[in-house]
Amino acid sequence: MGMDDVVAMDAVSKVYGKGRSAVAALREVTIGLPRGRFTAVMGPSGSGKSTFLHCAAGLDTPTSGSVRLGDTELSRLNETRLTELRRRRVGFVFQAFNLVPSLTVEQNITLPLRLSRTRVDRARLREIVERVGLAERIGHRPAQLSGGQQQRVAIARALVTRPEVVFGDEPTGALDTMTAREVLSLLRETVDGMGQTVVMVTHDPVAASYADTVLFLADGRIADAMDAPTSEKVAARMTRLGAWNR
Amino acid sequence: MIGLVLSTLRHRKAGFAGAFLALFCAAALVCACGILLDTGLRGTIAPERYAGAPVLVTGDQYVHQDKIKKHKVKHKAKALAERAWLPVATADRLRGVPGVRSVVTEVTFPAEVPGATPGSSWGHGWESAALTPFTFAAGRAPSAAGEVVVDAATARTAHLRVGSRLPVSSPIATGAYRVVGVTREALPHQAAVFFSTGEARRLAGRPGAVSAIGVFPAAGESGTSTVAKSVTAAVRGTTATVHTGGDRGRTEFWDAEKARIKLISMGGALGGTALLVAILVVAGTFALSIQQRQREIALLRAVAATPRQIRRMIGREALIVSVGAGALGAAVGPLLGLWLRDRFRALGALPPTLNLVISPFPLFAAVLAAVVAAWAAARLSARRSARIRPVEALGEAALSGPRTGAARILAGLACLAGGVVLTLVLSSLNTEAASSPVTMLTAIVWTVAVALLAPIVARTAAALWGTLLRLSPVGGHLAAANLRTRSRIVGSVIAPLTLMVGLTGTILFAQTTMGHAATAQADAGTVADHVLGPKVPAAAAAALRHTDGVTTVTEVLHSTVRVGLANYGVQGVTPAGLSRTMNLDVRSGSLNGLDAGTIAVSGTAADRLGVHVGDTIRMTLGDGTPFAPRVIAVYGRGLGFGDLTVAHDLLAAHVDDPRADTVLVAGPAGADALRSAVRHYPAVTVLDQATLSKDRAAAGAEVNYVAMGLIIAFTAIAVVNTLAMATADRARELALLRLVGTTRRQVMRMLRWETLAVVATAVVLGTAVTLITLTALATGMIGSAAPYVPPVPYLAVIGGAAALAVLATVLPARLALATRPADLIGSRA
């Protein structure tokens, strides 16, 4: 575990249910997610990749083990402290339903600032909006945007607080190939151009190929890691993991 | 934050429309009830007849009792049923009081003349004309017994002038009088007929007593307060009471004063019920709207809102919606109040002399009630919404399954326990004043228990109806699946439906239960061959007695007496030959000795008073006269005939209108012979069995129906509201069903099956609430655990609930299905 890890997980386990019906989603996972890098987490269904993301992001608390975000130990925080930490130091892009339908694009982007009563830095907002290519759509409502545009709003919202890490949960899962490529390029750019740290869960080898590193999860454990991935290599590795046979 | 709240409100208009409507109705209802209550508390009744007398002295219209509670003496006073008269000697005493110019005595008695409204036409002696004052437009004062003076309005409507002949019907006698004078003045709410002093005293039938004394200060109006003080000092120790200003109106219109006191309890009970129902309904609507926004709330939680911020957001939404709805409701409330006033006036429950008080208080109370109801509802729903886990925003997967909170289940169980306690309490209450509010409260508490346990109820119902529904291969099958998986939403629909069925049932069938028992007793106990009524003068009864073929004539008169402070209905009956006309089902003792010093008591009253045959009961008759008769019999048919029975002549001497309410006739004489005997009294008719039963059952019921009908209408609106909200939210789901090949007909059939299962569940629960409550009521009031639920109204209640529910589901579903399914599924946000 390097000193320059944004997120450090140490022997993290997550068990759902109790007694005989208990299911272990994560088993003793120890990993560091390095700063300024794009990490993809892959794995077959039920491998625990969503649980991994939830625990890493402070959306869910592990059954045992420790999760650190920078200097902060997450397992000691209550729900309100976790929320405050999320809105200052973490950004999220979900698969769908990322936006509040009653708010405009600008209001959606500045929502975390508004909830933490932070003043909106207009210059920063303009920069982000231009970077995600939504300068002309700032007053629109989510229903007036395409799926790709909505995801770009979500990325802008995730970036607006200058978070230490942006988590994506299948951010391209509901998009067509072309649009997905645009969104992935945008995420890649935030890492290269802004030095942002991105952690993304996906099941798509093409999406994973945009990352610097791919972690492979199987049965609640980290089975493998791959630097400089290509979609072919990732697909081949997934096949060997035994779940890529569709 | 407030910006977020406002945009949410703007964007989700439809979701909040439901809550708005519910709050609006609640505010309007509370406002109307508040106006009734305010009128009861502060309503003034302007004096008419006594407007010219600065100081008015009358008998004490209250029964007083001092209750000693923990060293504190609490004085309690309860209103008498009839007018209390004063001994004429009081007037003599007042004549000597310093500062008094003159003292005028008054007698008042019913004197019906053609053209005047029955019950608001009064006879007086001309010597008391100064109390108004009345002056002559034409003619002179009556001096002989056969002469009268009439007021200007009566003269106009009956086309009377000096010299006309006027038939006057009063309790003592009916006869023709010669009009010798017409006054310049007329009174707004009553007709006045003036007799000569001697004739007036004779017709009033109370020798040595006067109904009021007017005192005129020597210094004119300005000397009123000084003289009032001296007069009060002069009558200290007697039953006389002194009135000045607006207070005189209350004394003059004793009926209005009694109605005013009744309005306080009715306005309070109605307003309280409305408020409870409002909180229940609004909480349901809010919970539903928050459930529908679960994903949005989860997203807010994930991107940065603390549970506290979510609670605050929901609280502010509720505040804004409730202030708007409350203000609008408060604006409509007075109109509803006026409508209620008109209905009550038409039913005779509110005298025209008592004017509605419309002040800002009920308006503020309405807004406050809306805000409080919304706040309570938002608090309840926000508890749950803050528990929504942020993880639920992730992915397209279905939201986590329903988990019913432990607190909710505990609260539900507590309400069940409360329901049991209230039911037990209710089954031991045997006075109407105590049982009617408790009846409503019991029904509401049971319904709240159902509402709290609704998710569990819904799951149970889904399991029960599932097997049945799956008999229908497509619609029924889908419906069964939906009922199982959407149990939380189904529960929030079952709750208001149960409330509607339960409350409607309780309100309607409490009346029928009580009415049926009373009617059955009255029908069984009336063994006479004919019944005549209403308002039969003594002379008419005498004429009947002298008719061939009549063996017994029983005059029946009703009033109310107070034993201590408690009210008891009393009937006065002619003792001679009573067994041939009336069978009271005597359990012990005998009615043979019924006279001016004895009384018969119903079994329930005997239990309550703890008396047996031979004991003495101390009571206060309707006009304030103390009476201590000996119990000679205990009888079974108290509900049908009244709790107490005394001799007719005794009671007739202590009521405002001594004419018999009904006259029971036994003997072989035919109805035609009886009709001919009373031909001089056109108002008196031979009543048939059907009218008699109807009159008995209807007494007092309509007022309740009008008032409680508003609450039923309110719950009906809530039902439509909730169902429409729940269905409109399913547009996407219905579109999906259409896309996978379900025909529109099949979708509609599925919805109908679902709704029917929900209605059936609510009907079962609502009926259970009704039956439990009414069984307790019947046990306490009638003494037998037998609620009476007539099948036709019951089926109408069920049919109404089902029709409302189906309509509120089918219409929004049609709207939802009108959009092209692909468009709906395609839209993302």
Tab-separated table of C-alpha atoms in Angstrom, chain B residues 528-532 536-556 572-582 648-649 660 662-667 669 674 677-678:
chain	number	residue	atom	x	y	z
B	528	ALA	CA	-103.416	1.840	22.163
B	529	ASP	CA	-105.749	1.513	19.179
B	530	HIS	CA	-105.087	5.052	17.907
B	531	VAL	CA	-102.464	7.740	18.339
B	532	LEU	CA	-103.252	11.434	17.829
B	536	VAL	CA	-103.072	18.228	21.607
B	537	PRO	CA	-104.660	20.763	24.017
B	538	ALA	CA	-106.283	19.510	27.198
B	539	ALA	CA	-109.711	20.444	25.810
B	540	ALA	CA	-109.187	18.210	22.768
B	541	ALA	CA	-108.205	15.335	25.032
B	542	ALA	CA	-111.348	15.950	27.057
B	543	ALA	CA	-113.420	15.879	23.858
B	544	LEU	CA	-111.872	12.522	22.983
B	545	ARG	CA	-112.738	11.155	26.441
B	546	HIS	CA	-116.383	11.955	25.838
B	547	THR	CA	-116.471	10.265	22.445
B	548	ASP	CA	-118.535	7.070	22.228
B	549	GLY	CA	-116.458	3.916	22.042
B	550	VAL	CA	-113.415	5.471	23.747
B	551	THR	CA	-112.459	3.675	26.948
B	552	THR	CA	-109.141	5.334	27.768
B	553	VAL	CA	-107.367	8.514	26.688
B	554	THR	CA	-103.724	8.876	27.722
B	555	GLU	CA	-102.095	12.271	27.235
B	556	VAL	CA	-98.328	11.937	26.759
B	572	GLY	CA	-95.891	12.609	31.729
B	573	VAL	CA	-98.813	10.202	31.174
B	574	THR	CA	-102.436	10.213	32.292
B	575	PRO	CA	-102.475	7.482	34.975
B	576	ALA	CA	-106.123	6.381	34.546
B	577	GLY	CA	-106.368	3.209	32.432
B	578	LEU	CA	-102.710	3.456	31.397
B	579	SER	CA	-102.362	-0.300	30.964
B	580	ARG	CA	-104.892	-0.204	28.100
B	581	THR	CA	-102.750	2.225	26.015
B	582	MET	CA	-99.147	1.825	27.087
B	648	HIS	CA	-99.284	14.026	33.135
B	649	ASP	CA	-100.934	16.763	35.217
B	660	ALA	CA	-99.715	16.685	24.841
B	662	THR	CA	-99.303	12.525	21.539
B	663	VAL	CA	-102.598	11.231	22.831
B	664	LEU	CA	-103.100	7.461	23.004
B	665	VAL	CA	-106.687	6.259	22.628
B	666	ALA	CA	-108.023	2.801	23.505
B	667	GLY	CA	-111.495	1.508	22.731
B	669	ALA	CA	-114.123	3.849	18.406
B	674	LEU	CA	-111.908	10.507	16.750
B	677	ALA	CA	-114.154	14.742	18.069
B	678	VAL	CA	-111.098	16.932	17.451
